Amino acid sequence: MNEITPAEHFRDAEAVAPKALHKRYREPAAADVLPWSETLSVLLNHRSVRAFSPEPLAEGTREVLVAAAQSAPSSSNVQAFSLISVEDPALRARLAAIAGNQKHIETAGLFFVFVADLSRVQRLAEREGLASDGLDYTESFLIASLDAAFAAQNTLVAAQSLGLGAVYIGALRNDAAAVAHALKLPPRAYAVVGLAIGRPDPAVVTDVKPRIPQPGVLHRDVYSTVGEEEVLARADRHALAFRAAQGLDATPWTRLALQRLHSVASLKGRHVLRRQLEALGFPFK
């Protein structure tokens, strides 16, 4: 199916909405009438981009993306995250090696690291002579991690709305301690995820990846597994067709999910993440 352009959005929203949902699920939309917006066009057109053009980004791109990041929701407005723009080529190369030699970390126009950061509140407490026992608990760790994740997603959507491509780098968690050392993070801070952003290389064609059909993830009132096998079978069919079109091996989605999570080895070093986080100042009480 053809790409959805902003012009199409404004000209014929009734046609764009079902087209976008069909591309995301490879199935017709269940609803006959769908509300729509330009933002939804950006969201549903998401795909990971790992090949970047060397063309520089427009002046001010970093600043508006940081503003988008800081416009994300924050629990109690604590703003328990920090964002590091990694610009030194040697440092990027070091992070790429930690992340399994992902070269797009080095070639992206921007590379951000989103940090769950309780250290700022710690410093505030110390300056005010106040206790900071609440920072020791798992809830505070979650607050900081979610703040960083929400900021990262805002940044991704903002970048895509500007016509840029991006991909998350969760593999920074392969060695959280090494990343913290490389970025000189203070205690009570860790890198949640990286985000590589740039102009997509026009020579490398990517496509929207099909997701599990909505009945496989949407539950009404209570959780139910009724019909799950049939829905996942559909997901596998769509995934196989997508992978064939992209020149990838014929591995169904269910097998890919199992490969990623079924063993300790598949975690690629992240099985020691909690131990590393405890050493970085998160007691998890």
mmCIF file of N, CA and C in Angstrom, residues 28 43 92 109 133 158 184:
data_model
loop_
_atom_site.group_PDB
_atom_site.id
_atom_site.type_symbol
_atom_site.label_atom_id
_atom_site.label_comp_id
_atom_site.label_asym_id
_atom_site.label_seq_id
_atom_site.Cartn_x
_atom_site.Cartn_y
_atom_site.Cartn_z
ATOM 1 N N PRO A 28 -8.682 -5.185 7.783
ATOM 2 C CA PRO A 28 -9.594 -4.037 7.778
ATOM 3 C C PRO A 28 -9.919 -3.586 9.203
ATOM 4 N N LEU A 43 1.593 8.673 14.159
ATOM 5 C CA LEU A 43 1.716 7.547 15.079
ATOM 6 C C LEU A 43 1.582 6.205 14.358
ATOM 7 N N ARG A 92 30.213 7.899 21.195
ATOM 8 C CA ARG A 92 29.186 7.168 20.450
ATOM 9 C C ARG A 92 29.677 5.767 20.085
ATOM 10 N N GLY A 109 22.044 11.525 13.018
ATOM 11 C CA GLY A 109 22.266 12.955 13.189
ATOM 12 C C GLY A 109 22.254 13.372 14.647
ATOM 13 N N ASP A 133 14.551 9.328 52.144
ATOM 14 C CA ASP A 133 14.309 7.886 52.253
ATOM 15 C C ASP A 133 13.360 7.372 51.166
ATOM 16 N N ALA A 158 7.773 13.324 17.901
ATOM 17 C CA ALA A 158 8.112 14.656 17.407
ATOM 18 C C ALA A 158 9.076 14.567 16.226
ATOM 19 N N LYS A 184 29.246 9.153 32.807
ATOM 20 C CA LYS A 184 29.536 9.787 34.097
ATOM 21 C C LYS A 184 28.254 10.098 34.870
#
